[in-house]
Short mmCIF file of C-alpha atoms in Angstrom, two decimals:
data_model
loop_
_atom_site.label_atom_id
_atom_site.label_comp_id
_atom_site.label_asym_id
_atom_site.label_seq_id
_atom_site.Cartn_x
_atom_site.Cartn_y
_atom_site.Cartn_z
CA MET A 910 -2.41 -9.09 26.41
CA HIS A 911 0.84 -10.65 25.21
CA HIS A 912 1.21 -11.12 21.45
CA PHE A 913 3.66 -13.59 19.93
CA THR A 914 5.92 -12.26 17.21
CA ARG A 915 5.43 -13.98 13.87
CA LEU A 916 8.75 -15.82 14.28
CA ALA A 917 7.76 -16.97 17.75
CA LEU A 918 4.39 -18.00 16.41
CA ALA A 919 5.99 -20.06 13.64
CA GLY A 920 8.14 -21.87 16.19
CA ALA A 921 5.26 -22.50 18.55
CA LEU A 922 3.03 -23.77 15.79
CA ALA A 923 5.75 -26.01 14.38
CA ALA A 924 6.36 -27.51 17.81
CA GLY A 925 2.65 -27.96 18.39
CA THR A 926 2.05 -29.76 15.09
CA ALA A 927 5.30 -31.72 14.73
CA GLY A 928 3.73 -34.95 15.98
CA ALA A 929 0.58 -34.66 13.95
CA ALA A 930 0.37 -36.75 10.80
CA VAL A 931 -2.35 -34.60 9.27
CA ALA A 932 -3.19 -31.03 10.19
CA GLN A 933 -6.74 -30.49 11.35
CA GLU A 934 -8.89 -27.80 9.79
CA ILE A 935 -10.44 -24.58 11.02
CA TYR A 936 -14.16 -24.67 10.24
CA ALA A 937 -15.34 -21.17 9.30
CA PRO A 938 -18.81 -21.52 7.73
CA ASN A 939 -20.47 -18.71 5.80
CA LEU A 940 -24.28 -18.36 5.84
CA SER A 941 -24.44 -17.40 2.18
CA TYR A 942 -27.27 -16.21 -0.04
CA ARG A 943 -26.56 -17.10 -3.64
CA THR A 944 -30.27 -17.65 -4.32
CA GLY A 945 -33.43 -15.62 -3.84
CA PRO A 946 -34.21 -11.92 -4.33
CA PHE A 947 -30.83 -10.80 -2.99
CA ALA A 948 -28.69 -13.19 -5.05
CA SER A 949 -27.37 -10.44 -7.33
CA THR A 950 -25.84 -8.85 -4.25
CA GLY A 951 -24.78 -12.05 -2.56
CA ILE A 952 -23.01 -13.85 -5.39
CA PRO A 953 -20.08 -11.41 -5.90
CA LEU A 954 -19.66 -10.97 -2.15
CA MET A 955 -19.59 -14.71 -1.52
CA ASP A 956 -17.25 -15.24 -4.49
CA GLY A 957 -14.76 -12.71 -3.11
CA GLN A 958 -14.86 -14.25 0.34
CA ALA A 959 -14.45 -17.82 -0.93
CA ASP A 960 -11.64 -16.89 -3.32
CA TYR A 961 -9.59 -15.20 -0.59
CA MET A 962 -9.79 -18.33 1.58
CA ALA A 963 -8.97 -20.49 -1.46
CA LEU A 964 -5.86 -18.35 -1.99
CA LEU A 965 -4.71 -18.87 1.59
CA ASN A 966 -5.29 -22.63 1.36
CA GLU A 967 -3.53 -22.99 -2.03
CA ARG A 968 -0.62 -20.64 -1.42
CA ASP A 969 -0.02 -20.98 2.32
CA GLY A 970 -1.66 -24.24 3.31
CA GLY A 971 -4.25 -22.25 5.23
CA ILE A 972 -3.50 -19.99 8.19
CA GLY A 973 -0.69 -20.95 10.54
CA GLY A 974 -0.39 -24.20 8.61
CA VAL A 975 -4.02 -25.18 9.18
CA PRO A 976 -6.40 -25.37 6.19
CA ILE A 977 -9.59 -23.32 6.35
CA ASN A 978 -12.86 -25.13 5.66
CA PHE A 979 -14.88 -22.23 4.27
CA ASP A 980 -18.13 -24.11 3.93
CA GLU A 981 -21.29 -22.31 2.74
CA CYS A 982 -24.78 -22.89 4.12
CA GLU A 983 -27.37 -21.35 1.79
CA THR A 984 -30.02 -19.19 3.46
CA GLY A 985 -31.57 -17.36 0.51
CA TYR A 986 -31.48 -14.41 2.96
CA SER A 987 -34.31 -16.08 4.92
CA THR A 988 -34.09 -15.48 8.67
CA GLU A 989 -35.64 -18.90 9.38
CA LYS A 990 -33.18 -20.70 7.11
CA GLY A 991 -30.35 -18.64 8.56
CA VAL A 992 -31.13 -19.81 12.09
CA GLU A 993 -31.30 -23.39 10.79
CA CYS A 994 -27.86 -22.94 9.20
CA TYR A 995 -26.49 -21.54 12.45
CA GLU A 996 -27.76 -24.54 14.41
CA ARG A 997 -26.48 -26.96 11.75
CA THR A 998 -22.94 -25.51 11.70
CA LYS A 999 -22.33 -24.37 15.27
CA ALA A 1000 -20.95 -27.62 16.71
CA ASP A 1001 -17.56 -27.32 14.99
CA ALA A 1002 -17.57 -23.68 13.88
CA VAL A 1003 -15.12 -21.09 15.19
CA VAL A 1004 -17.29 -18.28 13.78
CA THR A 1005 -20.75 -17.56 12.39
CA GLN A 1006 -21.25 -15.11 9.52
CA PRO A 1007 -25.02 -14.47 9.40
CA TRP A 1008 -25.19 -12.15 6.36
CA SER A 1009 -28.48 -10.59 7.42
CA THR A 1010 -29.42 -8.19 10.18
CA GLY A 1011 -32.50 -10.35 10.82
CA ILE A 1012 -30.42 -13.51 11.22
CA THR A 1013 -27.86 -11.62 13.29
CA LEU A 1014 -30.54 -10.48 15.75
CA GLN A 1015 -31.86 -14.03 16.06
CA VAL A 1016 -28.49 -15.67 16.77
CA LEU A 1017 -27.09 -12.83 18.89
CA PRO A 1018 -28.40 -14.18 22.23
CA LYS A 1019 -27.38 -17.75 21.32
CA THR A 1020 -23.70 -16.87 20.93
CA ASN A 1021 -23.27 -16.15 24.64
CA GLN A 1022 -24.12 -19.75 25.45
CA ASP A 1023 -22.50 -21.30 22.37
CA GLN A 1024 -19.36 -19.14 22.63
CA ILE A 1025 -19.17 -18.58 18.89
CA PRO A 1026 -18.26 -15.07 17.71
CA ILE A 1027 -20.49 -13.38 15.16
CA LEU A 1028 -18.54 -11.67 12.38
CA ALA A 1029 -20.78 -9.22 10.49
CA PRO A 1030 -18.51 -6.80 8.58
CA GLY A 1031 -20.36 -3.57 7.91
CA TYR A 1032 -23.79 -4.92 8.82
CA GLY A 1033 -25.93 -6.19 11.68
CA PHE A 1034 -26.98 -4.45 14.87
CA SER A 1035 -25.04 -1.16 15.21
CA PRO A 1036 -24.91 -1.30 19.05
CA MET A 1037 -22.70 -4.41 18.67
CA GLN A 1038 -19.95 -1.79 18.61
CA ASP A 1039 -20.13 -1.92 22.42
CA GLY A 1040 -17.99 -4.97 23.15
CA ARG A 1041 -18.60 -4.66 26.86
CA VAL A 1042 -22.21 -5.68 26.24
CA PHE A 1043 -21.86 -7.73 23.06
CA GLN A 1044 -18.81 -9.81 23.91
CA TRP A 1045 -19.31 -12.26 21.04
CA ALA A 1046 -20.41 -9.92 18.23
CA PHE A 1047 -18.19 -7.97 15.82
CA ASN A 1048 -19.13 -5.66 12.93
CA PRO A 1049 -15.87 -4.11 11.68
CA PRO A 1050 -14.80 -1.94 9.97
CA ALA A 1051 -17.88 0.35 10.19
CA SER A 1052 -21.49 0.14 11.36
CA TYR A 1053 -24.67 1.29 9.67
CA TRP A 1054 -24.93 4.21 12.09
CA GLU A 1055 -21.41 5.24 11.18
CA GLY A 1056 -22.19 4.91 7.47
CA HIS A 1057 -25.27 7.08 7.71
CA SER A 1058 -23.45 9.63 9.85
CA MET A 1059 -20.88 9.92 7.05
CA ILE A 1060 -23.64 10.23 4.44
CA ALA A 1061 -25.31 13.02 6.43
CA GLN A 1062 -22.04 14.91 6.83
CA GLU A 1063 -21.25 14.61 3.13
CA ILE A 1064 -24.62 15.84 1.85
CA ALA A 1065 -24.49 18.65 4.43
CA GLY A 1066 -21.05 19.79 3.33
CA GLY A 1067 -19.58 18.90 6.70
CA ASP A 1068 -22.07 20.92 8.78
CA LEU A 1069 -25.40 19.25 9.58
CA SER A 1070 -26.96 22.60 10.48
CA THR A 1071 -27.04 23.39 6.73
CA LEU A 1072 -29.77 20.73 6.43
CA SER A 1073 -32.12 22.84 8.57
CA GLY A 1074 -35.51 23.14 6.90
CA LYS A 1075 -34.73 20.44 4.34
CA THR A 1076 -36.44 17.09 3.83
CA ILE A 1077 -34.53 13.84 3.49
CA ALA A 1078 -36.42 10.81 2.23
CA TYR A 1079 -35.16 7.63 3.84
CA LEU A 1080 -35.92 4.87 1.31
CA HIS A 1081 -35.45 1.55 3.07
CA LEU A 1082 -36.20 -2.13 2.91
CA ASP A 1083 -39.05 -2.90 5.31
CA HIS A 1084 -36.89 -5.39 7.20
CA PRO A 1085 -34.63 -5.18 10.29
CA PHE A 1086 -31.74 -4.25 7.96
CA GLY A 1087 -33.71 -1.33 6.54
CA LYS A 1088 -34.99 -0.03 9.86
CA GLU A 1089 -31.61 -0.19 11.62
CA PRO A 1090 -30.42 3.40 10.83
CA LEU A 1091 -33.75 5.16 11.53
CA PRO A 1092 -32.99 6.03 15.19
CA LEU A 1093 -29.82 7.83 14.11
CA TRP A 1094 -31.60 9.81 11.38
CA GLU A 1095 -34.34 10.77 13.85
CA ASP A 1096 -31.72 12.03 16.31
CA MET A 1097 -29.85 13.98 13.61
CA ALA A 1098 -33.11 15.50 12.34
CA GLU A 1099 -34.22 16.58 15.81
CA ASN A 1100 -30.82 18.09 16.60
CA ASN A 1101 -30.46 19.95 13.29
CA GLY A 1102 -33.97 21.01 12.30
CA PHE A 1103 -34.58 18.90 9.22
CA GLU A 1104 -37.30 16.38 8.41
CA VAL A 1105 -36.80 12.68 7.80
CA LEU A 1106 -39.42 11.06 5.61
CA PRO A 1107 -39.30 7.25 6.04
CA ILE A 1108 -40.38 5.42 2.87
CA PRO A 1109 -40.47 1.65 3.42
CA VAL A 1110 -40.21 -0.86 0.59
CA GLY A 1111 -41.82 -4.22 1.37
CA LEU A 1112 -40.14 -7.43 0.29
CA SER A 1113 -42.92 -7.94 -2.27
CA GLN A 1114 -42.44 -4.39 -3.60
CA MET A 1115 -38.70 -4.49 -4.27
CA GLN A 1116 -39.06 -4.70 -8.04
CA ASP A 1117 -42.12 -2.45 -8.30
CA GLN A 1118 -41.54 0.77 -6.36
CA SER A 1119 -43.90 2.94 -8.39
CA SER A 1120 -45.89 3.97 -5.29
CA GLN A 1121 -42.74 4.90 -3.34
CA TRP A 1122 -41.39 7.01 -6.19
CA LEU A 1123 -44.78 8.61 -6.73
CA GLN A 1124 -44.53 9.75 -3.11
CA ILE A 1125 -40.98 11.02 -3.69
CA ARG A 1126 -42.10 12.92 -6.79
CA ARG A 1127 -44.98 14.43 -4.79
CA GLU A 1128 -42.92 15.33 -1.69
CA ARG A 1129 -39.85 16.51 -3.66
CA PRO A 1130 -37.29 15.81 -0.91
CA ASP A 1131 -33.93 17.56 -1.04
CA PHE A 1132 -32.14 14.20 -0.82
CA VAL A 1133 -33.04 10.53 -1.04
CA VAL A 1134 -30.92 8.25 1.16
CA MET A 1135 -31.25 4.54 0.45
CA GLN A 1136 -30.77 1.60 2.78
CA GLY A 1137 -31.30 -0.98 0.07
CA TRP A 1138 -30.22 -4.50 -0.76
CA GLY A 1139 -30.40 -6.84 -3.72
CA ALA A 1140 -33.17 -6.36 -6.25
CA MET A 1141 -34.46 -3.29 -4.40
CA ASN A 1142 -31.45 -1.21 -5.45
CA ALA A 1143 -31.67 -1.72 -9.20
CA ALA A 1144 -35.41 -1.01 -9.17
CA ALA A 1145 -34.95 2.17 -7.12
CA LEU A 1146 -32.26 3.46 -9.45
CA GLN A 1147 -34.41 2.78 -12.49
CA GLU A 1148 -37.39 4.56 -10.90
CA ALA A 1149 -35.19 7.53 -10.00
CA ALA A 1150 -34.08 7.81 -13.63
CA LYS A 1151 -37.66 7.38 -14.91
CA THR A 1152 -39.00 10.12 -12.60
CA ARG A 1153 -35.97 12.32 -13.36
CA TYR A 1154 -34.96 12.60 -9.73
CA PRO A 1155 -31.50 14.29 -9.65
CA MET A 1156 -28.95 11.51 -9.25
CA ASP A 1157 -26.53 13.78 -7.41
CA GLN A 1158 -29.14 14.06 -4.64
CA PHE A 1159 -29.50 10.27 -4.36
CA VAL A 1160 -27.08 8.50 -1.95
CA GLY A 1161 -26.93 4.89 -0.77
CA ILE A 1162 -25.35 2.83 1.98
CA TRP A 1163 -22.47 0.51 0.96
CA TRP A 1164 -24.81 -2.35 0.03
CA ALA A 1165 -26.53 -0.01 -2.45
CA GLY A 1166 -23.40 0.63 -4.48
CA GLN A 1167 -23.02 -2.34 -6.80
CA ASP A 1168 -21.53 -1.87 -10.26
CA ALA A 1169 -24.03 -4.19 -11.95
CA ASP A 1170 -27.04 -2.15 -10.79
CA LEU A 1171 -25.61 1.10 -12.16
CA ALA A 1172 -24.37 -0.51 -15.37
CA LEU A 1173 -28.03 -1.07 -16.28
CA LEU A 1174 -28.44 2.73 -16.33
CA GLY A 1175 -25.07 3.78 -17.70
CA GLU A 1176 -24.97 7.56 -18.19
CA GLU A 1177 -28.46 7.95 -16.71
CA GLY A 1178 -27.04 6.91 -13.36
CA ALA A 1179 -24.15 9.39 -13.41
CA GLY A 1180 -23.89 11.33 -10.17
CA TYR A 1181 -25.34 8.65 -7.89
CA ARG A 1182 -23.19 8.13 -4.79
CA SER A 1183 -22.64 5.36 -2.27
CA ILE A 1184 -20.68 5.46 0.97
CA SER A 1185 -18.15 2.62 1.14
CA TRP A 1186 -15.67 1.22 3.64
CA SER A 1187 -13.96 -0.66 0.82
CA MET A 1188 -12.34 0.58 -2.36
CA PRO A 1189 -11.78 -1.50 -5.50
CA GLN A 1190 -8.09 -1.78 -6.38
CA PRO A 1191 -7.94 -3.92 -9.57
CA ASP A 1192 -4.15 -3.53 -9.76
CA ALA A 1193 -3.48 -4.43 -6.12
CA PRO A 1194 -0.81 -7.16 -5.66
CA ILE A 1195 -3.42 -9.47 -4.11
CA MET A 1196 -5.10 -9.70 -7.53
CA ALA A 1197 -1.95 -11.13 -9.12
CA GLU A 1198 -1.73 -13.67 -6.29
CA LEU A 1199 -5.33 -14.69 -6.93
CA GLU A 1200 -4.61 -15.07 -10.64
CA GLU A 1201 -1.64 -17.34 -9.97
CA HIS A 1202 -3.09 -19.52 -7.23
CA VAL A 1203 -6.88 -19.46 -7.78
CA TYR A 1204 -8.13 -18.21 -11.15
CA SER A 1205 -5.53 -19.93 -13.33
CA LYS A 1206 -6.27 -23.24 -11.57
CA GLY A 1207 -9.98 -23.02 -12.30
CA LEU A 1208 -10.84 -22.72 -8.61
CA SER A 1209 -13.14 -19.72 -9.08
CA ASP A 1210 -16.26 -18.98 -11.09
CA ALA A 1211 -16.22 -15.31 -10.16
CA GLU A 1212 -17.04 -12.63 -12.72
CA ASN A 1213 -16.08 -8.94 -12.56
CA THR A 1214 -13.28 -9.46 -10.06
CA SER A 1215 -12.54 -5.72 -10.19
CA GLY A 1216 -16.08 -4.86 -9.03
CA VAL A 1217 -16.95 -3.18 -5.73
CA PHE A 1218 -18.73 -6.16 -4.18
CA TYR A 1219 -16.27 -8.88 -5.22
CA GLN A 1220 -13.37 -6.87 -3.84
CA ARG A 1221 -15.34 -6.13 -0.68
CA GLY A 1222 -15.72 -9.89 -0.28
CA LEU A 1223 -11.93 -10.20 -0.37
CA VAL A 1224 -11.65 -7.60 2.40
CA ILE A 1225 -14.27 -9.40 4.52
CA SER A 1226 -12.38 -12.71 4.40
CA MET A 1227 -9.13 -10.85 5.07
CA ILE A 1228 -10.68 -9.52 8.30
CA LEU A 1229 -11.66 -13.04 9.34
CA ALA A 1230 -8.25 -14.43 8.37
CA GLU A 1231 -6.47 -11.72 10.37
CA GLY A 1232 -8.71 -12.52 13.34
CA ILE A 1233 -7.71 -16.19 13.07
CA ARG A 1234 -4.02 -15.28 12.72
CA THR A 1235 -4.19 -12.93 15.70
CA ALA A 1236 -5.92 -15.63 17.79
CA GLN A 1237 -3.10 -18.05 16.93
CA GLU A 1238 -0.54 -15.44 17.98
CA ILE A 1239 -2.29 -14.70 21.27
CA HIS A 1240 -2.75 -18.33 22.26
CA GLY A 1241 0.33 -19.86 20.64
CA VAL A 1242 -1.65 -22.62 18.94
CA ALA A 1243 -2.65 -23.24 15.34
CA GLU A 1244 -5.96 -25.03 15.81
CA ILE A 1245 -8.08 -22.38 17.47
CA ASP A 1246 -11.65 -22.54 18.75
CA GLY A 1247 -14.46 -19.98 19.01
CA PRO A 1248 -13.36 -18.35 22.28
CA MET A 1249 -9.83 -17.99 20.93
CA LEU A 1250 -11.12 -16.37 17.74
CA ARG A 1251 -13.13 -13.98 19.88
CA ASP A 1252 -9.84 -12.81 21.37
CA GLY A 1253 -8.36 -12.44 17.90
CA LEU A 1254 -11.27 -10.37 16.58
CA GLU A 1255 -11.06 -8.17 19.67
CA ASN A 1256 -7.39 -7.40 19.04
CA LEU A 1257 -7.27 -6.70 15.31
CA GLU A 1258 -4.56 -4.30 14.13
CA ILE A 1259 -5.17 -3.66 10.43
CA THR A 1260 -2.43 -1.10 9.84
CA GLU A 1261 -1.19 0.45 6.60
CA GLU A 1262 1.91 -1.72 6.96
CA ARG A 1263 -0.13 -4.90 7.36
CA LEU A 1264 -2.33 -4.02 4.37
CA ALA A 1265 0.84 -3.55 2.31
CA GLU A 1266 2.11 -6.98 3.43
CA LEU A 1267 -1.19 -8.50 2.35
CA GLY A 1268 -1.08 -6.75 -1.03
CA MET A 1269 -4.28 -4.88 -0.18
CA THR A 1270 -3.18 -1.26 0.22
CA GLY A 1271 -6.10 1.12 -0.25
CA MET A 1272 -8.76 -1.59 -0.25
CA VAL A 1273 -9.97 -0.71 3.28
CA PRO A 1274 -8.98 2.04 5.72
CA PRO A 1275 -6.69 0.98 8.57
CA PHE A 1276 -8.55 0.15 11.78
CA SER A 1277 -8.20 -1.63 15.08
CA THR A 1278 -10.61 -3.24 17.52
CA SER A 1279 -10.63 -3.47 21.30
CA CYS A 1280 -12.72 -4.92 24.10
CA ALA A 1281 -14.77 -1.70 24.10
CA ASN A 1282 -15.03 -1.16 20.34
CA HIS A 1283 -15.93 -4.22 18.28
CA THR A 1284 -16.49 -2.12 15.14
CA GLY A 1285 -13.13 -0.44 14.68
CA SER A 1286 -14.72 2.72 13.20
CA ALA A 1287 -12.50 2.79 10.12
CA GLY A 1288 -14.44 5.46 8.25
CA GLY A 1289 -15.19 5.31 4.55
CA TRP A 1290 -15.11 6.98 1.17
CA MET A 1291 -17.90 8.32 -0.98
CA LEU A 1292 -17.98 6.58 -4.34
CA ARG A 1293 -19.68 8.20 -7.35
CA TRP A 1294 -20.94 6.54 -10.52
CA ASP A 1295 -19.40 8.38 -13.47
CA GLY A 1296 -21.58 6.70 -16.08
CA GLU A 1297 -19.26 3.72 -16.54
CA LYS A 1298 -17.80 2.85 -13.14
CA PHE A 1299 -17.58 3.90 -9.51
CA VAL A 1300 -14.83 6.41 -8.75
CA GLN A 1301 -13.61 7.87 -5.48
CA ASP A 1302 -15.52 11.07 -4.71
CA SER A 1303 -14.20 12.09 -1.29
CA ASP A 1304 -11.27 11.86 1.03
CA LEU A 1305 -11.58 9.39 3.88
CA LEU A 1306 -14.63 10.34 5.95
CA SER A 1307 -15.21 9.70 9.66
CA ALA A 1308 -18.44 9.22 11.56
CA ASP A 1309 -19.53 11.61 14.31
CA GLN A 1310 -18.65 9.50 17.34
CA GLU A 1311 -19.86 12.21 19.75
CA LEU A 1312 -23.34 11.60 18.36
CA ILE A 1313 -23.05 7.84 17.90
CA ALA A 1314 -21.30 6.76 21.12
CA PRO A 1315 -24.14 7.74 23.50
CA LEU A 1316 -26.68 6.14 21.16
CA VAL A 1317 -24.63 2.93 21.02
CA GLU A 1318 -24.28 2.81 24.81
CA ALA A 1319 -27.97 3.51 25.44
CA ARG A 1320 -29.26 0.98 22.90
CA ALA A 1321 -26.75 -1.65 24.05
CA MET A 1322 -27.87 -1.27 27.66
CA ASP A 1323 -31.53 -1.35 26.59
CA TYR A 1324 -30.86 -4.63 24.82
CA ALA A 1325 -29.07 -6.09 27.86
CA GLU A 1326 -31.94 -5.10 30.16
CA GLU A 1327 -34.58 -6.48 27.79
CA ASN A 1328 -32.67 -9.77 27.62
CA ALA A 1329 -31.64 -9.99 31.28
CA PRO A 1330 -29.75 -11.72 32.70
CA TRP A 1331 -27.21 -10.65 30.09
CA PRO A 1332 -23.46 -11.30 30.64
CA MET A 1333 -21.25 -8.22 30.51
CA ASN A 1334 -17.48 -7.78 30.28
CA GLU A 1335 -17.04 -5.91 33.54
CA ASP A 1336 -13.24 -5.88 33.17
CA CYS A 1337 -13.33 -3.83 29.96
CA GLN A 1338 -12.89 -0.10 30.36
CA PRO A 1339 -14.69 2.23 27.92
CA GLU A 1340 -12.52 4.04 25.42
CA SER A 1341 -11.76 7.65 26.26
#
């Protein structure tokens, strides 16, 4: 597919907008959750996303000269409200950002007809990696299956056979988000001779997990791996400290690695780890740009802008912005639509050089997407709480694609068959 150079793009966009008195906008709604039991997680993420788009609008006039309308539709993390938000925003939207695996699963079949790409960075249905089946769904830069593969490799010292005979408690929200990685853990356990002990946490139990931690104390697993979100995480960490479970044997997915939750424990939380596809860089050049164009103008209410989740929000909006920019380059127009953005998200090239241009070096690993791989498989780092803050605790890790790829293909095809007739991208060749 031909890509315009940036100079060619500038010329094409200037020619295309020369006769327009007022530039139109690109409507990129975000199905946010600033309220409800997950608000503590949602607020810094939404702040980071909104502030990045505010920066582009203030400094650059948007993307390609077109302002971005980064409207929020509040879901409270409710699947029902999320579907309502999707229906309310889809008429003019170039993208939908569901912010819940449950919402993602509900809108996934709708996007084929509506031709609106789903952007779900680091969450959602892991088989969305298969772009041949899920033409309108994207979950870069890493999926839950990839995250848990990296966790397993790290706790096993790089060799999963060392887990033979051990027990791993899988503490998870009893919700589609929480159940998503179970098939991978079951496969890894069967292949390597260890036991997985699923321990669900109901939505009504998030802040009172005494029964779950009583079970953990009784079973004495070698590791606890947490697929947690919002209020569940802080409660789990407090219970772990109360029951004296070794923090260096407690590891969470990237949504279970928020500074604020660990700050409540301080030194008691030291040793806890979380896999992460983003890395806080408080001194990155992008932060100075935000200070000049957003914070100093009173355009942001964000707190702890150096925190893991706020900075991850910046990365998430960068991914969307680069998808929009790439779509403009591919199609030679500034005012893109959903199908054009789909092309942009399918041809992302987030290189070290591009990250440096954006002032975001080290904030996310380089990655690229393709028609076959809508995830990008960037890898991630293990972060460790040192008693005061999260610090890098590993080199860049990679998921075991030999294990994940067949699982992705099988589950993607199962989904297509269960939802037949399901449109496929027959022209896309699988990656070697």
